[in-house]
Amino acid sequence: MTQEIAVLSAKPDVALESSAVRKVFVKTYGCQMNVYDSDRMTDALAKDGYVATDVMEDADLVLLNTCHIREKAAEKVYSALGRLRDLKKKKAGEGREMMIGVAGCVAQAEGDEILRRAPAVDLVIGPQTYHRLPEALQRVKRGERVLETDYAIEDKFEHLPAPDKAKTKARGVTAFLTVQEGCDKFCTFCVVPYTRGSEVSRPVAQIVAEAQKLVDAGVREITLLGQNVNAWHGVGANGEKWGLGDLLHRLTQIEGLSRLRYTTSHPRDMDDSLIDAHRDLPQLMPYLHLPIQSGSNRILKAMNRRHTTAEYIALIARIKAARPDLALSGDFIVGFPGETDEDFEDTLRLVETVGYAQAFSFKYSTRPGTPGADLGDQVPEDVKAKRLERLQALLLKQQNEFAQACIGKTIDLLLEKPGRMPGQLIGRSPWLQSVNVDANASQIGDIVSVRITGAGPNSLFAEVVS
Ligand code: 5AD
Ligand code: SF4
């Protein structure tokens, strides 16, 4: 399952813009895979003469890349569509056309309903069919309202253009690379197996070629993405079976690729070779997002997670034995149907036992079509809210303690982008924390040795060690 992030818009292109070029505004909701997909859509549209804009009013095409993971995420789409309908009308009054497209997981799950409820929408396109975007837009231009969610046979990665060099440069020194999509785990709360389909792994050669292109464009850190990234499997050069650990080994052979991360993992797919990779590969950052969702064995069973808390704790001990400085992150759901106070206390106890550097936590949200939606004993909203508050307070305390413990340490910092203050840059610590440091803009992309001097609520402060 992918980790939730803040809403982003596509960055404007570096290309010179003229009034003749068509402009696309992409709004991304949800996880990192949607961020990756939005960039790939922008790249696919570039071949059609589109450049990205971050001004929605200027766009000839507005694409919403949507998330269906919780009810609130899906609702956001319909309210955004209401606002877009008004903008489309206003622009039509001024003689300017604007197409509206809905992509992503809401498109896949509710395509027909979107077309019915939102007449201003011209195009609905699912996450596996982005390579057909230029052709779908031609159909829209011919007056059709297009629903493009049927993906039974085609592989989008074979048809989507590779990351564009100039755009990659503009996007920065870190990049996402999707290596796996879909999920066969069927956790009873989750829509992903229905929206993203069953597990598919991209072939080694395709991944290595894309990673090389990214590095050639100046990328120093790649995060491999997958809803179940550690379920990735492939075939090596001599026909042998590969798991994610083997793929990580192969990627470290790319000169100039200094850092690797991967997300999101399922505890059942952490195999020995992947654990060994944490011991053997200095490029693999000591940070692991390994969701458990609940600390109650009864609830884990009802969620169909197919492991116990004891197995999870033992697994973490093995990974930490391989990489002692590893920091953990996780996801939690409170108020799954049937969760009692005692179950919830078990979750708090598990968090105390494991100790997280960072974690994401959510109130259970009923998703139509998932087995959880049919369970009785739904937990009242006010109970969920109270539990979430307690859990988040504990997780925040652990996050702050982790940050405080970093003070005084000397670490390698990848300098990513300008900071808020002049003369300041922001980088990421090995444990994915934002770190502010005084440094020159020409150093973006460098990995420098810094000493952590302080910790704020959302970031650390450091000084370069000469
Ligand atoms: N309700 C609440 N949270 C959910 N997640 C997935 N499905 C639901 C749901 N129905 C959470 C899980 C997952 C994260 C990305 O979103 O914790 O790991
Ligand atoms: Fe992750 Fe479970 Fe959803 Fe699969 S079904 S994406 S393992 S939460």
mmCIF file of C-alpha atoms in Angstrom, residues 30-272:
data_model
loop_
_atom_site.group_PDB
_atom_site.id
_atom_site.type_symbol
_atom_site.label_atom_id
_atom_site.label_comp_id
_atom_site.label_asym_id
_atom_site.label_seq_id
_atom_site.Cartn_x
_atom_site.Cartn_y
_atom_site.Cartn_z
ATOM 1 C CA GLY A 30 -3.005 10.626 -2.842
ATOM 2 C CA CYS A 31 0.139 8.560 -2.948
ATOM 3 C CA GLN A 32 3.605 8.772 -4.533
ATOM 4 C CA MET A 33 2.531 6.448 -7.318
ATOM 5 C CA ASN A 34 0.071 9.102 -8.434
ATOM 6 C CA VAL A 35 2.901 11.660 -8.381
ATOM 7 C CA TYR A 36 4.923 9.339 -10.623
ATOM 8 C CA ASP A 37 1.927 8.732 -12.896
ATOM 9 C CA SER A 38 1.191 12.465 -13.183
ATOM 10 C CA ASP A 39 4.740 13.036 -14.411
ATOM 11 C CA ARG A 40 4.402 10.184 -16.905
ATOM 12 C CA MET A 41 1.105 11.644 -18.175
ATOM 13 C CA THR A 42 2.752 15.049 -18.570
ATOM 14 C CA ASP A 43 5.591 13.365 -20.495
ATOM 15 C CA ALA A 44 3.103 11.512 -22.727
ATOM 16 C CA LEU A 45 1.235 14.747 -23.442
ATOM 17 C CA ALA A 46 4.482 16.599 -24.264
ATOM 18 C CA LYS A 47 4.659 14.492 -27.412
ATOM 19 C CA ASP A 48 1.300 16.047 -28.298
ATOM 20 C CA GLY A 49 2.571 19.597 -27.817
ATOM 21 C CA TYR A 50 1.363 20.155 -24.237
ATOM 22 C CA VAL A 51 3.437 21.927 -21.595
ATOM 23 C CA ALA A 52 2.616 21.794 -17.893
ATOM 24 C CA THR A 53 1.321 24.896 -16.151
ATOM 25 C CA ASP A 54 0.669 25.505 -12.472
ATOM 26 C CA VAL A 55 -2.033 28.089 -13.252
ATOM 27 C CA MET A 56 -5.302 26.240 -13.612
ATOM 28 C CA GLU A 57 -7.061 29.178 -15.327
ATOM 29 C CA ASP A 58 -4.487 29.095 -18.175
ATOM 30 C CA ALA A 59 -4.946 25.405 -18.925
ATOM 31 C CA ASP A 60 -6.452 23.941 -22.089
ATOM 32 C CA LEU A 61 -6.646 20.632 -20.262
ATOM 33 C CA VAL A 62 -7.154 20.068 -16.541
ATOM 34 C CA LEU A 63 -6.400 16.574 -15.299
ATOM 35 C CA LEU A 64 -7.302 15.422 -11.795
ATOM 36 C CA ASN A 65 -5.226 12.407 -10.802
ATOM 37 C CA THR A 66 -7.402 11.029 -8.049
ATOM 38 C CA CYS A 67 -7.244 8.810 -4.956
ATOM 39 C CA HIS A 68 -9.940 6.392 -3.776
ATOM 40 C CA ILE A 69 -8.319 5.066 -0.606
ATOM 41 C CA ARG A 70 -10.724 6.746 1.843
ATOM 42 C CA GLU A 71 -14.143 8.313 1.379
ATOM 43 C CA LYS A 72 -12.824 11.824 2.005
ATOM 44 C CA ALA A 73 -10.244 11.475 -0.780
ATOM 45 C CA ALA A 74 -12.951 10.478 -3.273
ATOM 46 C CA GLU A 75 -15.292 13.266 -2.147
ATOM 47 C CA LYS A 76 -12.604 15.876 -2.853
ATOM 48 C CA VAL A 77 -12.803 14.961 -6.526
ATOM 49 C CA TYR A 78 -16.489 15.770 -6.844
ATOM 50 C CA SER A 79 -16.098 19.124 -5.117
ATOM 51 C CA ALA A 80 -13.106 19.970 -7.346
ATOM 52 C CA LEU A 81 -15.220 19.019 -10.368
ATOM 53 C CA GLY A 82 -17.943 21.448 -9.250
ATOM 54 C CA ARG A 83 -15.409 24.299 -9.243
ATOM 55 C CA LEU A 84 -13.980 23.208 -12.588
ATOM 56 C CA ARG A 85 -17.432 23.176 -14.166
ATOM 57 C CA ASP A 86 -17.790 26.879 -13.282
ATOM 58 C CA LEU A 87 -14.330 27.682 -14.632
ATOM 59 C CA LYS A 88 -15.057 25.821 -17.881
ATOM 60 C CA LYS A 89 -18.277 27.807 -18.304
ATOM 61 C CA LYS A 90 -16.524 31.111 -17.625
ATOM 62 C CA LYS A 91 -13.775 30.308 -20.132
ATOM 63 C CA ALA A 92 -16.335 29.208 -22.738
ATOM 64 C CA GLY A 93 -17.980 32.648 -22.283
ATOM 65 C CA GLU A 94 -14.607 34.178 -23.197
ATOM 66 C CA GLY A 95 -14.280 31.915 -26.237
ATOM 67 C CA ARG A 96 -11.586 29.705 -24.650
ATOM 68 C CA GLU A 97 -12.019 25.960 -24.551
ATOM 69 C CA MET A 98 -11.020 23.849 -21.551
ATOM 70 C CA MET A 99 -11.109 20.056 -21.398
ATOM 71 C CA ILE A 100 -11.548 18.275 -18.077
ATOM 72 C CA GLY A 101 -10.126 14.802 -17.473
ATOM 73 C CA VAL A 102 -10.344 12.554 -14.414
ATOM 74 C CA ALA A 103 -7.543 10.008 -13.986
ATOM 75 C CA GLY A 104 -6.431 7.731 -11.148
ATOM 76 C CA CYS A 105 -8.231 5.381 -8.809
ATOM 77 C CA VAL A 106 -11.582 7.221 -8.555
ATOM 78 C CA ALA A 107 -11.693 7.175 -12.364
ATOM 79 C CA GLN A 108 -11.119 3.420 -12.339
ATOM 80 C CA ALA A 109 -13.641 2.703 -9.588
ATOM 81 C CA GLU A 110 -16.408 5.175 -10.424
ATOM 82 C CA GLY A 111 -15.883 6.109 -14.093
ATOM 83 C CA ASP A 112 -19.530 5.754 -15.146
ATOM 84 C CA GLU A 113 -20.728 7.649 -12.105
ATOM 85 C CA ILE A 114 -18.305 10.519 -12.776
ATOM 86 C CA LEU A 115 -19.616 10.894 -16.321
ATOM 87 C CA ARG A 116 -23.200 10.795 -15.018
ATOM 88 C CA ARG A 117 -22.716 13.154 -12.069
ATOM 89 C CA ALA A 118 -20.336 15.609 -13.725
ATOM 90 C CA PRO A 119 -21.447 16.541 -17.279
ATOM 91 C CA ALA A 120 -18.495 18.950 -17.632
ATOM 92 C CA VAL A 121 -16.058 16.014 -17.589
ATOM 93 C CA ASP A 122 -14.785 15.135 -21.076
ATOM 94 C CA LEU A 123 -12.563 12.206 -20.246
ATOM 95 C CA VAL A 124 -12.223 9.500 -17.605
ATOM 96 C CA ILE A 125 -9.003 7.484 -17.760
ATOM 97 C CA GLY A 126 -7.885 4.710 -15.412
ATOM 98 C CA PRO A 127 -4.358 4.280 -13.990
ATOM 99 C CA GLN A 128 -3.407 1.478 -16.398
ATOM 100 C CA THR A 129 -4.327 3.302 -19.610
ATOM 101 C CA TYR A 130 -2.361 6.560 -19.505
ATOM 102 C CA HIS A 131 -0.433 5.617 -22.635
ATOM 103 C CA ARG A 132 -3.741 6.052 -24.507
ATOM 104 C CA LEU A 133 -4.154 9.615 -23.277
ATOM 105 C CA PRO A 134 -3.154 11.445 -26.513
ATOM 106 C CA GLU A 135 -5.518 9.270 -28.560
ATOM 107 C CA ALA A 136 -8.321 9.698 -26.006
ATOM 108 C CA LEU A 137 -7.938 13.485 -26.272
ATOM 109 C CA GLN A 138 -8.327 13.255 -30.046
ATOM 110 C CA ARG A 139 -11.631 11.467 -29.473
ATOM 111 C CA VAL A 140 -12.704 14.223 -27.063
ATOM 112 C CA LYS A 141 -11.863 16.794 -29.733
ATOM 113 C CA ARG A 142 -14.158 14.914 -32.105
ATOM 114 C CA GLY A 143 -16.977 15.453 -29.607
ATOM 115 C CA GLU A 144 -16.919 12.182 -27.667
ATOM 116 C CA ARG A 145 -17.050 11.841 -23.880
ATOM 117 C CA VAL A 146 -14.417 9.189 -23.322
ATOM 118 C CA LEU A 147 -14.318 6.422 -20.696
ATOM 119 C CA GLU A 148 -10.942 4.644 -20.920
ATOM 120 C CA THR A 149 -10.669 2.231 -18.003
ATOM 121 C CA ASP A 150 -10.471 -1.164 -19.657
ATOM 122 C CA TYR A 151 -6.909 -2.441 -19.315
ATOM 123 C CA ALA A 152 -7.122 -6.193 -19.573
ATOM 124 C CA ILE A 153 -4.330 -6.744 -22.097
ATOM 125 C CA GLU A 154 -2.059 -3.746 -22.388
ATOM 126 C CA ASP A 155 0.955 -2.926 -20.283
ATOM 127 C CA LYS A 156 1.160 0.802 -19.735
ATOM 128 C CA PHE A 157 4.910 0.820 -19.095
ATOM 129 C CA GLU A 158 5.686 -0.690 -22.469
ATOM 130 C CA HIS A 159 3.837 2.152 -24.128
ATOM 131 C CA LEU A 160 4.412 5.142 -21.891
ATOM 132 C CA PRO A 161 7.365 7.348 -22.828
ATOM 133 C CA ALA A 162 10.423 7.136 -20.556
ATOM 134 C CA PRO A 163 11.054 10.154 -18.303
ATOM 135 C CA ASP A 164 12.031 13.176 -20.353
ATOM 136 C CA LYS A 165 15.578 14.444 -19.661
ATOM 137 C CA ALA A 166 14.837 18.178 -19.452
ATOM 138 C CA LYS A 167 11.755 17.636 -17.324
ATOM 139 C CA THR A 168 13.579 15.221 -15.014
ATOM 140 C CA LYS A 169 16.303 17.841 -14.506
ATOM 141 C CA ALA A 170 13.646 20.413 -13.624
ATOM 142 C CA ARG A 171 11.984 17.978 -11.218
ATOM 143 C CA GLY A 172 15.120 17.695 -9.096
ATOM 144 C CA VAL A 173 17.743 15.283 -7.804
ATOM 145 C CA THR A 174 15.353 12.742 -6.314
ATOM 146 C CA ALA A 175 12.870 10.697 -8.334
ATOM 147 C CA PHE A 176 10.251 8.001 -8.030
ATOM 148 C CA LEU A 177 10.354 4.908 -10.187
ATOM 149 C CA THR A 178 7.372 2.543 -10.221
ATOM 150 C CA VAL A 179 8.575 -1.083 -10.315
ATOM 151 C CA GLN A 180 5.372 -2.838 -9.329
ATOM 152 C CA GLU A 181 1.673 -2.097 -9.378
ATOM 153 C CA GLY A 182 -1.436 -3.661 -7.943
ATOM 154 C CA CYS A 183 -2.060 -5.964 -5.023
ATOM 155 C CA ASP A 184 -3.157 -9.549 -4.447
ATOM 156 C CA LYS A 185 -3.308 -9.325 -0.657
ATOM 157 C CA PHE A 186 -6.950 -8.268 -0.308
ATOM 158 C CA CYS A 187 -6.807 -6.662 3.131
ATOM 159 C CA THR A 188 -10.485 -6.397 3.961
ATOM 160 C CA PHE A 189 -10.473 -2.586 4.327
ATOM 161 C CA CYS A 190 -8.646 -1.767 1.105
ATOM 162 C CA VAL A 191 -9.794 -0.763 -2.392
ATOM 163 C CA VAL A 192 -6.375 -1.106 -4.034
ATOM 164 C CA PRO A 193 -6.803 -4.663 -5.357
ATOM 165 C CA TYR A 194 -9.955 -3.431 -7.106
ATOM 166 C CA THR A 195 -8.689 -0.072 -8.419
ATOM 167 C CA ARG A 196 -5.083 -0.951 -9.302
ATOM 168 C CA GLY A 197 -5.757 -4.602 -10.120
ATOM 169 C CA SER A 198 -3.615 -7.632 -9.394
ATOM 170 C CA GLU A 199 0.122 -7.532 -8.753
ATOM 171 C CA VAL A 200 2.276 -6.824 -11.807
ATOM 172 C CA SER A 201 6.082 -6.440 -11.729
ATOM 173 C CA ARG A 202 7.971 -4.444 -14.344
ATOM 174 C CA PRO A 203 10.837 -6.342 -16.011
ATOM 175 C CA VAL A 204 14.412 -5.757 -14.822
ATOM 176 C CA ALA A 205 15.654 -4.301 -18.129
ATOM 177 C CA GLN A 206 12.873 -1.710 -18.223
ATOM 178 C CA ILE A 207 13.581 -0.617 -14.641
ATOM 179 C CA VAL A 208 17.357 -0.439 -15.111
ATOM 180 C CA ALA A 209 16.962 1.569 -18.336
ATOM 181 C CA GLU A 210 14.630 4.042 -16.639
ATOM 182 C CA ALA A 211 16.931 4.363 -13.605
ATOM 183 C CA GLN A 212 19.900 5.020 -15.918
ATOM 184 C CA LYS A 213 17.915 7.748 -17.737
ATOM 185 C CA LEU A 214 17.065 9.386 -14.429
ATOM 186 C CA VAL A 215 20.697 9.318 -13.301
ATOM 187 C CA ASP A 216 21.845 10.705 -16.672
ATOM 188 C CA ALA A 217 19.479 13.625 -16.023
ATOM 189 C CA GLY A 218 21.110 14.328 -12.645
ATOM 190 C CA VAL A 219 19.018 12.224 -10.248
ATOM 191 C CA ARG A 220 21.021 11.018 -7.223
ATOM 192 C CA GLU A 221 18.312 9.251 -5.220
ATOM 193 C CA ILE A 222 15.596 6.923 -6.532
ATOM 194 C CA THR A 223 12.646 5.629 -4.544
ATOM 195 C CA LEU A 224 11.257 2.434 -6.003
ATOM 196 C CA LEU A 225 7.479 2.427 -5.816
ATOM 197 C CA GLY A 226 4.850 -0.264 -5.638
ATOM 198 C CA GLN A 227 1.628 -0.842 -3.759
ATOM 199 C CA ASN A 228 3.424 -3.985 -2.590
ATOM 200 C CA VAL A 229 6.907 -3.063 -3.656
ATOM 201 C CA ASN A 230 8.592 -5.941 -1.859
ATOM 202 C CA ALA A 231 6.380 -8.408 -3.737
ATOM 203 C CA TRP A 232 8.303 -7.326 -6.860
ATOM 204 C CA HIS A 233 9.806 -10.288 -8.692
ATOM 205 C CA GLY A 234 11.652 -10.656 -11.940
ATOM 206 C CA VAL A 235 14.204 -12.631 -13.906
ATOM 207 C CA GLY A 236 17.946 -11.925 -13.798
ATOM 208 C CA ALA A 237 20.383 -11.877 -16.736
ATOM 209 C CA ASN A 238 20.981 -15.655 -16.480
ATOM 210 C CA GLY A 239 17.339 -16.584 -16.166
ATOM 211 C CA GLU A 240 17.451 -16.810 -12.361
ATOM 212 C CA LYS A 241 14.530 -15.641 -10.197
ATOM 213 C CA TRP A 242 15.006 -12.216 -8.651
ATOM 214 C CA GLY A 243 13.339 -10.528 -5.693
ATOM 215 C CA LEU A 244 13.535 -6.869 -4.690
ATOM 216 C CA GLY A 245 16.865 -7.448 -2.870
ATOM 217 C CA ASP A 246 18.431 -8.623 -6.152
ATOM 218 C CA LEU A 247 16.991 -5.655 -8.037
ATOM 219 C CA LEU A 248 18.434 -3.255 -5.469
ATOM 220 C CA HIS A 249 21.853 -4.925 -5.881
ATOM 221 C CA ARG A 250 21.633 -4.450 -9.664
ATOM 222 C CA LEU A 251 20.667 -0.788 -9.334
ATOM 223 C CA THR A 252 23.675 -0.037 -7.121
ATOM 224 C CA GLN A 253 25.837 -0.808 -10.178
ATOM 225 C CA ILE A 254 24.580 2.390 -11.827
ATOM 226 C CA GLU A 255 27.346 4.916 -11.393
ATOM 227 C CA GLY A 256 26.147 8.168 -9.847
ATOM 228 C CA LEU A 257 23.073 6.609 -8.212
ATOM 229 C CA SER A 258 23.959 7.359 -4.611
ATOM 230 C CA ARG A 259 20.793 6.542 -2.729
ATOM 231 C CA LEU A 260 17.972 4.029 -2.952
ATOM 232 C CA ARG A 261 14.702 3.708 -1.070
ATOM 233 C CA TYR A 262 11.584 1.636 -1.630
ATOM 234 C CA THR A 263 7.999 1.906 -0.515
ATOM 235 C CA THR A 264 5.489 0.460 0.450
ATOM 236 C CA SER A 265 6.180 -2.976 1.841
ATOM 237 C CA HIS A 266 4.071 -5.768 3.289
ATOM 238 C CA PRO A 267 5.552 -7.662 6.266
ATOM 239 C CA ARG A 268 4.863 -11.025 4.605
ATOM 240 C CA ASP A 269 7.071 -10.149 1.626
ATOM 241 C CA MET A 270 10.228 -9.166 3.568
ATOM 242 C CA ASP A 271 12.427 -12.046 2.399
ATOM 243 C CA ASP A 272 16.005 -12.876 3.463
#
